[in-house]
Structure formats: C-alpha cells, structure tokens
XYZ file of C-alpha atoms in Angstrom:
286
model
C -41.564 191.736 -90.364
C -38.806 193.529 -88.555
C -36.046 192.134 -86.619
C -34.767 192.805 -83.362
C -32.426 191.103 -81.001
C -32.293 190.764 -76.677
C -29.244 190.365 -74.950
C -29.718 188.042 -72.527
C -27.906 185.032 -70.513
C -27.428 181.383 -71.324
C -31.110 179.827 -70.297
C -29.324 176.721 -68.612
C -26.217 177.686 -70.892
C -28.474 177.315 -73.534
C -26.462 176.821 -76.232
C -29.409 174.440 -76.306
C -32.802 173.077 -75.464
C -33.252 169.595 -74.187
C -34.668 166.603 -75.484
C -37.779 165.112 -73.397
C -37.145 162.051 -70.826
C -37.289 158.550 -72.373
C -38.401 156.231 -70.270
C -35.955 153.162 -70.585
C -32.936 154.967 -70.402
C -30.938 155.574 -66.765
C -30.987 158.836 -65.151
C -27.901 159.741 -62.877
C -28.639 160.137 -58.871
C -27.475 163.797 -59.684
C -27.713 165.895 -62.523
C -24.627 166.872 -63.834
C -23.028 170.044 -62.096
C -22.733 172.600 -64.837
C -23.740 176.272 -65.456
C -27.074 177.848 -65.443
C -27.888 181.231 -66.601
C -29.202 184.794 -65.042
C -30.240 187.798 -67.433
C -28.038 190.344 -68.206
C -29.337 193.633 -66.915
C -26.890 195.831 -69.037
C -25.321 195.832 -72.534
C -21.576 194.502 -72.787
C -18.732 197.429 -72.692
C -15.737 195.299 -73.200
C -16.420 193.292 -76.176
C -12.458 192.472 -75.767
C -13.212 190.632 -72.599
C -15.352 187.925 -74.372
C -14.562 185.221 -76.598
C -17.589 184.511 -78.910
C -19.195 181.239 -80.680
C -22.263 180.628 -82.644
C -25.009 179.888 -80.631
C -25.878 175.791 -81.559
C -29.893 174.638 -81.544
C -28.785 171.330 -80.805
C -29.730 168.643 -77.576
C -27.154 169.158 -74.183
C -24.838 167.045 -73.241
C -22.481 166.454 -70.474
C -19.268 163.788 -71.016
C -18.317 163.184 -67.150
C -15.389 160.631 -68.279
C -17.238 157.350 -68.777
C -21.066 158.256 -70.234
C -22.919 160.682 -71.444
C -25.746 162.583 -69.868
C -28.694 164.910 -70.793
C -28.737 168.379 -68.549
C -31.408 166.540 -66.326
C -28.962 163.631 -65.616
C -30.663 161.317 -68.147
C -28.270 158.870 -69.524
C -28.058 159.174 -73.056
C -28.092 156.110 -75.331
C -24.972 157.042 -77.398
C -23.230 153.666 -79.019
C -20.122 153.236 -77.733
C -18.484 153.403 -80.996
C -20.008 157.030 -80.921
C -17.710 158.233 -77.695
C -14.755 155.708 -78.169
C -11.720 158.107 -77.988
C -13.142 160.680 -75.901
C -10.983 161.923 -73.052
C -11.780 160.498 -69.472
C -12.075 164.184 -67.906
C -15.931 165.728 -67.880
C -16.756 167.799 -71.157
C -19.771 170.067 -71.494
C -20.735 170.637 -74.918
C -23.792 170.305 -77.223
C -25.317 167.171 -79.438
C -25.683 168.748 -82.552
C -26.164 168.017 -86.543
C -26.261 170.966 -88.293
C -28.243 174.693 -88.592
C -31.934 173.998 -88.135
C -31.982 170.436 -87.787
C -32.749 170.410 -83.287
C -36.140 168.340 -84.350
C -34.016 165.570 -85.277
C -31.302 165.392 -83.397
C -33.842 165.391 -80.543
C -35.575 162.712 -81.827
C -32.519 160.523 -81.962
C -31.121 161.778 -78.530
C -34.214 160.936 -76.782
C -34.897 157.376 -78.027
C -33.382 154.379 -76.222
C -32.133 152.492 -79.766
C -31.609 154.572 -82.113
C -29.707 153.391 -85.371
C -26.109 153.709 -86.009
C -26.973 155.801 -89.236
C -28.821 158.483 -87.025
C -26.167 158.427 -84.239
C -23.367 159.050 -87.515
C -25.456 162.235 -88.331
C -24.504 163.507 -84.404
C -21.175 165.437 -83.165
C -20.466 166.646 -80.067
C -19.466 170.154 -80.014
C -17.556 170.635 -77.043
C -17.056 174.311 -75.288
C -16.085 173.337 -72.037
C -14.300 171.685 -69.520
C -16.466 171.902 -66.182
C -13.094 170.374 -64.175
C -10.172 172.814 -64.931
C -10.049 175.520 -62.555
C -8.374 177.927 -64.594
C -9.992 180.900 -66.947
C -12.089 180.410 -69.598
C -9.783 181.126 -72.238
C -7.147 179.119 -71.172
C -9.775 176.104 -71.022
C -10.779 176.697 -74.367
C -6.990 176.260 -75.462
C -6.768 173.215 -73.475
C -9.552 172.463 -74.734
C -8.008 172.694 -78.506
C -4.750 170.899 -78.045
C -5.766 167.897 -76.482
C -9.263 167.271 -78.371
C -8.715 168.468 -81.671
C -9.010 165.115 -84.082
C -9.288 162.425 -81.712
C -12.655 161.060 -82.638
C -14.785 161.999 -85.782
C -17.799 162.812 -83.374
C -16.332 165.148 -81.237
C -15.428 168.920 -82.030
C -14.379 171.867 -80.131
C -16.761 174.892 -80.923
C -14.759 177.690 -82.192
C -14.635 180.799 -80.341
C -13.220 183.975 -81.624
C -12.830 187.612 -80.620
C -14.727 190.836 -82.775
C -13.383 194.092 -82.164
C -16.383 196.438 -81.281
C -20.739 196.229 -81.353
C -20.690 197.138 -84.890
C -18.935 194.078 -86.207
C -20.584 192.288 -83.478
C -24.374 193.381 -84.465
C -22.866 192.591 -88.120
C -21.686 189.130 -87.273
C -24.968 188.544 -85.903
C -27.034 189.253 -89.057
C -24.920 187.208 -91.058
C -25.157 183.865 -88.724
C -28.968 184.611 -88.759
C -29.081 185.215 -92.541
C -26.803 181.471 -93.157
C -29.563 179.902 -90.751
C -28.183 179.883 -87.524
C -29.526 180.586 -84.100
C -27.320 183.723 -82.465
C -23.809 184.007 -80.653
C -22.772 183.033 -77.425
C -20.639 185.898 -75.787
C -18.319 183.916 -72.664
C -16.267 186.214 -70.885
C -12.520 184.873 -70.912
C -10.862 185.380 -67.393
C -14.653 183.472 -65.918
C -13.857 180.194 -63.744
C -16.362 177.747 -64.512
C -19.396 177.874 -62.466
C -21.557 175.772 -61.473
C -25.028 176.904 -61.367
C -25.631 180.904 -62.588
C -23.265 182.424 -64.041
C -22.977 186.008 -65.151
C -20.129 185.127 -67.574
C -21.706 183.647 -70.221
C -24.344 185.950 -72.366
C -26.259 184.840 -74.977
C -27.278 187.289 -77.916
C -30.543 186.026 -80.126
C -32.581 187.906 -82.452
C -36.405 187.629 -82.630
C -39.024 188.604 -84.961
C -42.002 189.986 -84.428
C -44.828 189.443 -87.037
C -48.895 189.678 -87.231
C -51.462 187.066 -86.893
C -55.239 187.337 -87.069
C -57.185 185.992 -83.188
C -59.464 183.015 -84.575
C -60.292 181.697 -81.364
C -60.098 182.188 -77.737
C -58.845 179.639 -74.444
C -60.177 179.964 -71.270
C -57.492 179.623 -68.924
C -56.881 176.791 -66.243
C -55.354 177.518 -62.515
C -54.851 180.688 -61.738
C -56.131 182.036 -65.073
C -59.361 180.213 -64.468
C -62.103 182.529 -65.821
C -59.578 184.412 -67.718
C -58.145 183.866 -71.285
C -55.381 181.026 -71.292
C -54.526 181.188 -75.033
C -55.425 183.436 -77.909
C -55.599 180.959 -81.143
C -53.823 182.693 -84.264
C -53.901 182.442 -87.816
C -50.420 184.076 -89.299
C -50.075 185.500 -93.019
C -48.276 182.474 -94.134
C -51.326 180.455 -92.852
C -49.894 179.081 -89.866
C -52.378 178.679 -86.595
C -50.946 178.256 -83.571
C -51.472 179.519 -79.873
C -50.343 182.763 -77.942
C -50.487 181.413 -74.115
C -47.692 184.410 -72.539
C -46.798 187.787 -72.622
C -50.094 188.725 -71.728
C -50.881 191.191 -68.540
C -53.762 190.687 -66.358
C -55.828 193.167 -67.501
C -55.023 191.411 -70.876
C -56.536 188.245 -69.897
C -59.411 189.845 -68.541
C -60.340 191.417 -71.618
C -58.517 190.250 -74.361
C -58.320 190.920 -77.992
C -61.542 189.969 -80.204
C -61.631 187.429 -82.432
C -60.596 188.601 -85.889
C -58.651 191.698 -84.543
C -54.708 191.722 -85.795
C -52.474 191.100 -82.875
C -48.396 191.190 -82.773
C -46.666 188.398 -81.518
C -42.598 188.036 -80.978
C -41.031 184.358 -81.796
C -37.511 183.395 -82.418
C -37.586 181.909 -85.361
C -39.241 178.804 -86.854
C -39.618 175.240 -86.329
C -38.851 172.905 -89.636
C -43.059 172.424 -90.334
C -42.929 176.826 -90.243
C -44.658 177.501 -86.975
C -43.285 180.385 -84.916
C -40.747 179.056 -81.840
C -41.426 180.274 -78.538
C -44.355 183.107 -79.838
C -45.409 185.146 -77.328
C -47.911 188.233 -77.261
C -46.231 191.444 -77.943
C -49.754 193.951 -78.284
C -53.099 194.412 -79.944
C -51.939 195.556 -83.888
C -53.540 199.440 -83.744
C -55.710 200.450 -87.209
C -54.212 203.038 -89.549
C-alpha cells in the first residue's frame, strides 16, 4: 500500500463532513453564509503566507450569536448548558470529539435528544469568525484573546506556521501516523469569504490499495446499460463498492470478475471499510 497526498481546497471548508438532516429539528430560512471551497490548480510557493491547523473529521457548525446550525442551516439540538458562555458574535468552527471518532459525533449531532453524556463528549473547535472584516491572522488572534477558556466546550483550533514543504510534507506524515485526517493550509492576509474561496487549501493523503471484482452493477440513469458499481473484495476481507473514477469506455467494458483492480480511498471508517474509494485502474499481471 503506498501513500500519496492531493492538494486540494476546503470541500465546503471541509474541515468536515456533515451529519444527515433529522427530521424534528428546525432548519434556518437561510443557510448560514460561510466559505465554500474551489481546487487548487497549483502547489503553494509561500508556505510563509499560510497559517496551518490539523485538518478535524468532525460534524460543521456555525454559532451565529444565539444557536447553532449545521452547514445546511439545520438547527442543531445542542443543550443549552453545552453553548452557555459562548460569545454573541457568529463563530464558524467544527463539532468534534477526537481523531477518528466522526461516526459518533455524527450520530449525536444529528439526533433531536441526545443525552447530556454524549453532548459532554463534543467541543467546538472554533477557526473562525465569519463577521470581522479584517485578515485572517488577525481574526485568529481575536479569535484567541477573547475565547480562550470561557466555556469547557469551546476551543480555538491552533494554527501555526512551518518554514518550507519539507517540514510541511513531514508534519503531514506525522498527523497521519497519530490518526489524524491532514492539515488545513489558510492563507493569513484572506478576508473571510463567503462562498469559494481560494484562501483556504486543504492537504489530505490517500491510499491506494488492491481489491479483487466479485461482482458487477448495472448502472441506473445515464449509466443505464453500463456498469454502475464494481463490487470488491479487499485483502483484509472487506467488500464494498467502486461506483466513480471510472471513464466511459470503462463502464462499457469493465474489469472481469475476479481480475485485481486498484482503488484510491482516504482512509478508513471505524468498522475498516475504505472512505470515499474510488477506481484508480485495472491492477496489470507481472
């Protein structure tokens, strides 16, 4: 298995995935006006111009002075103990427990009465202030002097500076080696945003591994008649399904069942099934 990493921009800032809807809980005539992401087209040349923080797999959230809200402008059911002593100015930030752990703090975001004891497992990690209209940096400093320990559930996410790629690429392997997800790269003289920015980049690893094709899914819409989904078996034992990365011509005539295909994935969930795998080629016989 080798490992690899992609530069490429905060997928709607992406510190984060979000939780699905739940059904009971208020959603917000609006969704909350933060930043969105494009893809970086070229690698960074001023590492100095970018403050840096880990990169959290945790559940958005945006504070906007009174409640809490998911990306979609679905209002979360946080106890009010949970954000008593936070500030009455928006905060964007991230619902988060620790390295690994997005399947449950998802599961507690997402439902409508959760317990106290799940909600006590929860911070929110705060990395910006969507209403100050100054640089990034100096909102992160605000950001530091006026939140710093005023509620045990809320935390400002570090950011730091690295001097060149090398300590940067470094950095990188030892975040992914203690468990974590990647870095966040935010470029310090960026005004906040809304919608996409090309200020904030986000630098992931993935892995790409083999899998033996066990089955075949004919493909709905406009794949009808063509392959929707090869079904895999990994070497760990893991089946799951391959449904992108494929080309036309791909779908058309795709790999046989019991051939050895490669597949990219960033990482795994907590029951060991490959996040996000996608088809990278047919594995060639040596």
């Amino acid at each position: 298995m080798s490992i690899r990493y992609t530069l490429l921009l905060l997928l709607s800032l992406s510190y984060t995935a979000e939780a699905p809807a739940a059904s009971k809980l208020a959603v917000h005539s609006l969704k909350p006006s933060i930043q969105l992401a494009s893809t970086l087209s070229e690698p960074i040349s001023q590492l100095s111009d970018y403050l840096i923080s880990e990169k959290l797999d945790g559940v958005r959230g945006y504070w906007d002075g009174k409640t809490l809200y998911s990306r979609s402008g679905r209002q979360i059911a946080a106890p009010a103990w949970f954000t008593a002593g936070f500030p009455d100015y928006a905060l964007d930030g991230e619902l988060w427990i620790t390295r690994g752990a997005f399947e449950q703090v998802s599961a507690i975001v997402r439902k409508s009465s959760a317990t106290d004891k799940e909600w006590q497992s929860i911070r929110f990690m705060v990395f910006d202030l969507p209403d100050e209209k100054v640089a990034f940096e100096l909102r992160y400093q605000k950001a530091v002097n006026e939140l710093s320990d005023i509620s045990p559930y809320l935390q400002v996410l570090e950011q730091y500076s690295l001097r060149d790629q090398k300590q940067l690429d470094s950095h990188l392997q030892v975040v992914i080696a203690e468990g974590g997800e990647g870095l966040m790269l935010h470029k310090k003289s960026a005004l906040y945003q809304v919608g996409r920015s090309q200020d904030i980049v986000k630098l992931k690893p993935f892995y790409d591994a083999e899998a033996t094709v066990i089955a075949h899914k004919v493909g709905k819409g406009k794949y009808s008649g063509m392959l929707g989904a090869l079904v895999v078996e990994n070497k760990q034992g893991k089946i799951f399904k391959l449904g992108s990365g494929f080309t036309d011509a791909e779908r058309l005539n795709p790999p046989s069942i019991g051939s050895l295909v490669t597949y990219k994935y960033y990482g795994v969930t907590q029951k060991g099934t490959p996040r996000f795998a996608s088809f990278l080629r047919v594995k060639e016989a040596h």
